[in-house]
């Protein structure tokens, strides 16, 4: 079993179920060992098929899914993870996240965490964690029974949203940060600073972005259905940036948030 969350994963948001199986298979064959999906993405069954058909041993792979915010009450959460478990069909799911906190705390986090523990006892999931939690919400969750087992807070982080206060608070609380939408909805590819740093290292702006996140001890999720992009993204783990590069990327932060739906917490 993979015991800790692997630092570089394949995302599957906005990937059609029809393309997901091949994307998962090619990523696993390239060396990825962490796949991120969600109930909301409607592609859990295709992710599971990719895992099963990849030729990579199931116990070498970490699969995360996420429970939609409308299913956070005890029975709804356990029922939804029973469904995810059946759709993925890969045995116990490695990690289940609360996709978004319950708006206005309608479902107490203690109830949701108790349900996550129930899902563990039933063999549906091995670990649980949260996503899109602000620092106060994360602190509240950590204090609730079972809160000390939260493995990650998955949040938006890109060069244009360094999200420094939340990243620092999460890391100080001993919780791993996982970054989503790392390329700022494609903006990283054309940013002049990232292009210049990429040129200096014979790399791509996407690789520079991922190396910057890894240098901050942040787990990276990058989504691609294109095996060439998947390979290039994976190779970013070999790129080492210098202090000057990192300072220049840090200076790109403008607090530009892309994921901010009506049910998001008050950031
Ligand atoms: N917890 C949450 O609320 C939340 C929210 C959003 C996302 N996520 C997770 O985080 C993952 C990553 O976020 P994301 O999918 O929005 O963003 P992303 O990985 O930054 O962007 C994906 C897009 O970038 C393109 N791309 C990737 N690598 C490329 C490369 N080397 N060159 C050119 N284009 C490239 C892909 O196209 P090609 O397929 O053509 O390569 C795809 O259209 C998601 O898939 C999901 O698993 C979580």
CSV table of C-alpha atoms and ligand atoms in Angstrom, one decimal:
chain,number,residue,atom,x,y,z
A,1,UNK,CA,0.0,0.0,0.0
A,2,UNK,CA,1.1,3.6,-0.7
A,3,UNK,CA,1.2,5.0,2.9
A,4,UNK,CA,1.5,8.7,2.2
A,5,UNK,CA,0.0,10.9,-0.5
A,6,UNK,CA,2.3,10.9,-3.6
A,7,UNK,CA,3.7,14.4,-4.4
A,8,UNK,CA,2.6,14.4,-8.1
A,9,UNK,CA,-0.8,13.3,-9.3
A,10,UNK,CA,-3.0,13.2,-12.4
A,11,UNK,CA,-6.2,15.3,-12.1
A,12,UNK,CA,-9.3,14.4,-14.0
A,13,UNK,CA,-11.6,17.4,-13.6
A,14,UNK,CA,-13.4,18.3,-16.9
A,15,UNK,CA,-12.1,15.1,-18.5
A,16,UNK,CA,-14.9,13.2,-20.3
A,17,UNK,CA,-15.5,9.7,-19.0
A,18,UNK,CA,-14.8,8.5,-22.6
A,19,UNK,CA,-11.2,9.9,-22.5
A,20,UNK,CA,-10.5,9.3,-18.8
A,21,UNK,CA,-9.7,5.6,-19.0
A,22,UNK,CA,-6.9,6.1,-21.5
A,23,UNK,CA,-5.6,9.2,-19.7
A,24,UNK,CA,-5.3,7.2,-16.5
A,25,UNK,CA,-3.7,4.2,-18.2
A,26,UNK,CA,-1.1,6.3,-20.0
A,27,UNK,CA,-0.3,8.3,-16.8
A,28,UNK,CA,0.2,5.2,-14.8
A,29,UNK,CA,2.4,3.6,-17.5
A,30,UNK,CA,4.5,6.8,-17.4
A,31,UNK,CA,5.1,6.5,-13.7
A,32,UNK,CA,2.3,8.5,-12.1
A,33,UNK,CA,1.0,6.7,-8.9
A,34,UNK,CA,-1.6,9.2,-7.8
A,35,UNK,CA,-5.0,9.8,-9.5
A,36,UNK,CA,-7.5,12.4,-8.4
A,37,UNK,CA,-11.2,12.2,-9.2
A,38,UNK,CA,-14.4,13.2,-7.5
A,39,UNK,CA,-18.1,12.2,-7.4
A,40,UNK,CA,-18.8,15.5,-9.2
A,41,UNK,CA,-16.6,14.7,-12.2
A,42,UNK,CA,-18.8,11.8,-13.3
A,43,UNK,CA,-15.8,9.7,-14.3
A,44,UNK,CA,-15.1,7.5,-11.3
A,45,UNK,CA,-16.0,4.3,-13.2
A,46,UNK,CA,-13.6,5.3,-16.0
A,47,UNK,CA,-10.8,6.1,-13.6
A,48,UNK,CA,-11.3,2.7,-12.0
A,49,UNK,CA,-11.2,1.0,-15.4
A,50,UNK,CA,-7.9,2.8,-16.2
A,51,UNK,CA,-6.4,1.7,-12.9
A,52,UNK,CA,-7.4,-1.9,-13.5
A,53,UNK,CA,-6.2,-2.0,-17.1
A,54,UNK,CA,-3.0,-0.1,-16.5
A,55,UNK,CA,-0.9,-3.2,-15.7
A,56,UNK,CA,0.3,-1.4,-12.6
A,57,UNK,CA,-0.3,-3.2,-9.3
A,58,UNK,CA,-3.3,-1.7,-7.5
A,59,UNK,CA,-1.4,-1.4,-4.2
A,60,UNK,CA,1.2,0.8,-5.8
A,61,UNK,CA,-1.4,3.4,-6.8
A,62,UNK,CA,-3.1,6.1,-4.7
A,63,UNK,CA,-6.6,7.1,-5.8
A,64,UNK,CA,-8.5,10.0,-4.3
A,65,UNK,CA,-12.1,10.8,-4.7
A,66,UNK,CA,-14.2,13.7,-3.2
A,67,UNK,CA,-17.6,13.8,-1.7
A,68,UNK,CA,-19.9,16.5,-3.0
A,69,UNK,CA,-21.0,19.1,-0.5
A,70,UNK,CA,-24.7,18.1,-0.7
A,71,UNK,CA,-23.8,14.7,0.7
A,72,UNK,CA,-22.0,15.6,3.9
A,73,UNK,CA,-24.6,14.4,6.5
A,74,UNK,CA,-23.7,11.0,8.0
A,75,UNK,CA,-26.0,8.7,6.0
A,76,UNK,CA,-25.6,10.6,2.8
A,77,UNK,CA,-21.8,10.5,3.0
A,78,UNK,CA,-21.6,6.8,3.7
A,79,UNK,CA,-24.1,6.0,0.9
A,80,UNK,CA,-22.2,8.2,-1.5
A,81,UNK,CA,-18.9,6.5,-0.7
A,82,UNK,CA,-20.6,3.1,-1.1
A,83,UNK,CA,-21.5,4.3,-4.6
A,84,UNK,CA,-18.0,5.6,-5.3
A,85,UNK,CA,-16.5,2.4,-4.1
A,86,UNK,CA,-18.7,0.4,-6.5
A,87,UNK,CA,-18.1,2.7,-9.4
A,88,UNK,CA,-14.3,2.8,-9.0
A,89,UNK,CA,-14.3,-1.0,-8.4
A,90,UNK,CA,-10.6,-1.0,-7.3
A,91,UNK,CA,-11.1,-2.2,-3.7
A,92,UNK,CA,-10.6,0.3,-0.8
A,93,UNK,CA,-10.3,3.9,-2.0
A,94,UNK,CA,-7.1,5.4,-0.7
A,95,UNK,CA,-8.4,8.9,0.1
A,96,UNK,CA,-11.8,10.6,0.3
A,97,UNK,CA,-12.0,14.3,0.6
A,98,UNK,CA,-14.8,16.7,1.7
A,99,UNK,CA,-14.9,18.4,-1.7
A,100,UNK,CA,-16.2,21.8,-0.3
A,101,UNK,CA,-17.1,22.6,3.3
A,102,UNK,CA,-20.8,22.5,4.2
A,103,UNK,CA,-22.1,26.0,3.4
A,104,UNK,CA,-22.6,28.0,6.6
A,105,UNK,CA,-21.7,24.9,8.6
A,106,UNK,CA,-25.2,23.4,7.9
A,107,UNK,CA,-23.8,19.9,8.5
A,108,UNK,CA,-21.4,20.0,11.4
A,109,UNK,CA,-17.8,18.9,10.5
A,110,UNK,CA,-17.9,16.5,13.4
A,111,UNK,CA,-20.8,14.6,11.8
A,112,UNK,CA,-19.0,14.4,8.5
A,113,UNK,CA,-15.8,13.2,10.1
A,114,UNK,CA,-17.7,10.6,12.0
A,115,UNK,CA,-19.2,9.4,8.7
A,116,UNK,CA,-15.7,9.3,7.2
A,117,UNK,CA,-14.6,7.0,10.1
A,118,UNK,CA,-17.6,4.8,9.5
A,119,UNK,CA,-16.6,4.6,5.8
A,120,UNK,CA,-13.1,3.5,7.0
A,121,UNK,CA,-14.6,0.8,9.2
A,122,UNK,CA,-16.7,-0.5,6.3
A,123,UNK,CA,-13.5,-0.8,4.2
A,124,UNK,CA,-14.7,1.8,1.7
A,125,UNK,CA,-11.8,4.2,2.2
A,126,UNK,CA,-8.3,4.1,3.9
A,127,UNK,CA,-7.8,7.9,4.6
A,128,UNK,CA,-9.9,11.0,4.6
A,129,UNK,CA,-9.2,14.7,4.3
A,130,UNK,CA,-10.7,18.0,3.1
A,131,UNK,CA,-10.6,20.4,0.2
A,132,UNK,CA,-11.3,24.1,-0.1
A,133,UNK,CA,-11.2,24.6,3.7
A,134,UNK,CA,-10.1,28.0,5.0
A,135,UNK,CA,-7.7,28.1,8.0
A,136,UNK,CA,-10.5,28.6,10.6
A,137,UNK,CA,-12.5,25.7,9.1
A,138,UNK,CA,-9.5,23.5,9.0
A,139,UNK,CA,-8.7,24.3,12.7
A,140,UNK,CA,-12.3,23.5,13.6
A,141,UNK,CA,-12.0,20.2,11.7
A,142,UNK,CA,-8.7,19.2,13.4
A,143,UNK,CA,-10.3,19.7,16.8
A,144,UNK,CA,-13.3,17.5,16.1
A,145,UNK,CA,-13.1,13.7,16.9
A,146,UNK,CA,-11.1,12.1,14.2
A,147,UNK,CA,-9.8,15.4,12.9
A,148,UNK,CA,-6.2,14.5,13.7
A,149,UNK,CA,-6.3,12.0,10.8
A,150,UNK,CA,-7.0,14.6,8.1
A,151,UNK,CA,-4.2,14.0,5.6
A,152,UNK,CA,-4.5,17.0,3.2
A,153,UNK,CA,-6.3,20.2,2.4
A,154,UNK,CA,-6.7,20.4,-1.4
A,155,UNK,CA,-6.8,24.0,-2.5
A,156,UNK,CA,-6.2,26.2,-5.5
A,157,UNK,CA,-2.6,27.3,-5.8
A,158,UNK,CA,-0.9,28.8,-8.9
A,159,UNK,CA,1.7,31.4,-9.5
A,160,UNK,CA,-1.1,33.9,-9.7
A,161,UNK,CA,-2.7,32.7,-6.5
A,162,UNK,CA,0.2,31.7,-4.2
A,163,UNK,CA,-2.4,31.4,-1.4
A,164,UNK,CA,0.4,31.9,1.0
A,165,UNK,CA,-1.6,32.5,4.2
A,166,UNK,CA,-3.7,29.4,3.8
A,167,UNK,CA,-0.7,27.3,2.6
A,168,UNK,CA,1.4,28.4,5.6
A,169,UNK,CA,-1.5,27.9,8.1
A,170,UNK,CA,-2.3,24.4,6.7
A,171,UNK,CA,1.4,23.3,6.8
A,172,UNK,CA,1.8,24.7,10.3
A,173,UNK,CA,-1.2,22.6,11.4
A,174,UNK,CA,0.7,19.6,10.1
A,175,UNK,CA,-1.6,19.0,7.2
A,176,UNK,CA,-0.2,18.5,3.6
A,177,UNK,CA,-1.3,21.0,1.0
A,178,UNK,CA,-2.4,19.7,-2.4
A,179,UNK,CA,-2.6,22.2,-5.2
A,180,UNK,CA,-5.3,22.2,-7.9
A,181,UNK,CA,-5.6,24.4,-11.0
A,182,UNK,CA,-1.8,24.9,-10.8
A,183,UNK,CA,-1.5,26.5,-14.2
A,184,UNK,CA,-4.0,29.3,-13.5
A,185,UNK,CA,-6.4,28.0,-16.2
A,186,UNK,CA,-3.7,27.9,-18.8
A,187,UNK,CA,-2.2,31.3,-18.1
A,188,UNK,CA,1.1,29.9,-17.0
A,189,UNK,CA,1.9,28.7,-20.5
A,190,UNK,CA,2.2,32.3,-21.8
A,191,UNK,CA,3.4,34.2,-18.8
A,192,UNK,CA,6.6,36.1,-19.7
A,193,UNK,CA,8.3,35.5,-16.4
A,194,UNK,CA,7.6,31.8,-16.4
A,195,UNK,CA,8.7,31.6,-20.1
A,196,UNK,CA,12.0,33.3,-19.3
A,197,UNK,CA,12.7,31.0,-16.4
A,198,UNK,CA,11.7,28.0,-18.5
A,199,UNK,CA,14.1,29.2,-21.2
A,200,UNK,CA,17.0,29.4,-18.8
A,201,UNK,CA,16.5,25.8,-17.7
A,202,UNK,CA,15.5,24.3,-21.1
A,203,UNK,CA,12.1,23.6,-19.6
A,204,UNK,CA,8.5,24.6,-20.2
A,205,UNK,CA,6.5,27.1,-18.2
A,206,UNK,CA,4.3,24.3,-16.9
A,207,UNK,CA,7.3,22.4,-15.6
A,208,UNK,CA,8.6,25.6,-13.9
A,209,UNK,CA,5.2,26.0,-12.2
A,210,UNK,CA,5.2,22.5,-10.9
A,211,UNK,CA,8.8,22.7,-9.7
A,212,UNK,CA,7.9,25.9,-7.8
A,213,UNK,CA,5.0,24.1,-6.1
A,214,UNK,CA,7.1,21.1,-5.2
A,215,UNK,CA,9.8,23.5,-3.7
A,216,UNK,CA,7.0,24.7,-1.4
A,217,UNK,CA,6.3,21.1,-0.2
A,218,UNK,CA,3.0,21.1,-2.0
A,219,UNK,CA,1.5,18.1,-3.7
A,220,UNK,CA,0.8,18.9,-7.4
A,221,UNK,CA,-2.2,17.8,-9.4
A,222,UNK,CA,-2.0,18.3,-13.1
A,223,UNK,CA,-4.6,17.2,-15.6
A,224,UNK,CA,-3.9,16.1,-19.1
A,225,UNK,CA,-5.3,13.6,-21.6
A,226,UNK,CA,-2.3,14.0,-23.8
A,227,UNK,CA,0.5,11.5,-23.1
A,228,UNK,CA,3.2,14.0,-24.3
A,229,UNK,CA,2.0,16.6,-21.9
A,230,UNK,CA,1.7,14.0,-19.1
A,231,UNK,CA,5.3,13.0,-19.7
A,232,UNK,CA,6.6,16.6,-19.7
A,233,UNK,CA,4.6,17.4,-16.6
A,234,UNK,CA,5.9,14.3,-14.8
A,235,UNK,CA,9.5,15.3,-15.7
A,236,UNK,CA,9.1,18.6,-13.8
A,237,UNK,CA,10.0,16.6,-10.7
A,238,UNK,CA,13.6,16.6,-11.9
A,239,UNK,CA,13.8,20.4,-12.3
A,240,UNK,CA,15.5,22.3,-9.5
A,241,UNK,CA,14.8,26.1,-9.4
A,242,UNK,CA,17.3,28.5,-7.8
A,243,UNK,CA,16.4,31.2,-5.2
A,244,UNK,CA,16.2,33.9,-7.9
A,245,UNK,CA,13.7,31.9,-10.0
A,246,UNK,CA,11.6,31.3,-6.9
A,247,UNK,CA,11.6,34.9,-5.9
A,248,UNK,CA,10.5,35.9,-9.4
A,249,UNK,CA,7.6,33.4,-9.4
A,250,UNK,CA,6.6,34.4,-5.9
A,251,UNK,CA,6.3,38.0,-7.2
A,252,UNK,CA,3.6,36.9,-9.8
A,253,UNK,CA,1.1,36.4,-7.0
A,254,UNK,CA,-2.0,38.6,-7.5
A,255,UNK,CA,-4.5,36.7,-5.5
A,256,UNK,CA,-6.3,35.7,-8.7
A,257,UNK,CA,-8.8,32.9,-7.7
A,258,UNK,CA,-10.4,30.9,-10.5
A,259,UNK,CA,-12.5,28.4,-8.4
A,260,UNK,CA,-15.0,30.4,-6.4
A,261,UNK,CA,-18.5,29.0,-6.8
A,262,UNK,CA,-21.5,30.4,-4.9
A,263,UNK,CA,-21.2,27.8,-2.2
A,264,UNK,CA,-17.5,28.5,-1.5
A,265,UNK,CA,-16.5,29.5,2.0
A,266,UNK,CA,-15.6,33.2,2.7
A,267,UNK,CA,-11.9,33.1,1.8
B,1,LIG,N1,-10.8,20.3,-5.1
B,1,LIG,C1,-11.3,21.1,-6.0
B,1,LIG,O1,-12.2,21.8,-5.7
B,1,LIG,C2,-10.7,21.0,-7.4
B,1,LIG,C3,-11.0,22.1,-8.3
B,1,LIG,C4,-10.4,22.0,-9.5
B,1,LIG,C5,-9.5,21.0,-9.8
B,1,LIG,N2,-9.2,20.0,-9.0
B,1,LIG,C6,-8.3,18.9,-9.3
B,1,LIG,O2,-7.1,19.4,-9.7
B,1,LIG,C7,-6.7,18.9,-11.0
B,1,LIG,C8,-5.9,19.9,-11.7
B,1,LIG,O3,-6.6,21.1,-12.0
B,1,LIG,P1,-7.1,21.5,-13.5
B,1,LIG,O4,-7.5,20.2,-14.2
B,1,LIG,O5,-8.1,22.5,-13.4
B,1,LIG,O6,-5.9,22.2,-14.1
B,1,LIG,P2,-4.6,22.0,-14.8
B,1,LIG,O7,-3.9,20.7,-14.6
B,1,LIG,O8,-3.8,23.3,-14.4
B,1,LIG,O9,-5.0,22.2,-16.3
B,1,LIG,C9,-5.5,21.2,-17.2
B,1,LIG,C10,-5.5,21.7,-18.6
B,1,LIG,O10,-4.1,22.0,-18.9
B,1,LIG,C11,-3.7,21.4,-20.1
B,1,LIG,N3,-2.3,21.0,-20.0
B,1,LIG,C12,-1.8,20.2,-19.0
B,1,LIG,N4,-0.5,20.1,-19.2
B,1,LIG,C13,-0.2,20.7,-20.3
B,1,LIG,C14,1.1,20.9,-21.0
B,1,LIG,N5,2.2,20.4,-20.5
B,1,LIG,N6,1.0,21.7,-22.1
B,1,LIG,C15,-0.1,22.2,-22.5
B,1,LIG,N7,-1.3,22.1,-21.9
B,1,LIG,C16,-1.3,21.3,-20.8
B,1,LIG,C17,-4.6,20.2,-20.3
B,1,LIG,O11,-4.9,19.9,-21.7
B,1,LIG,P3,-4.4,18.6,-22.4
B,1,LIG,O12,-5.3,17.5,-21.9
B,1,LIG,O13,-4.6,18.9,-23.8
B,1,LIG,O14,-3.0,18.3,-22.0
B,1,LIG,C18,-5.9,20.7,-19.6
B,1,LIG,O15,-6.7,21.3,-20.5
B,1,LIG,C19,-8.1,18.6,-11.6
B,1,LIG,O16,-8.1,17.9,-12.7
B,1,LIG,C20,-8.8,18.0,-10.4
B,1,LIG,O17,-8.4,16.7,-10.3
B,1,LIG,C21,-9.8,20.0,-7.7
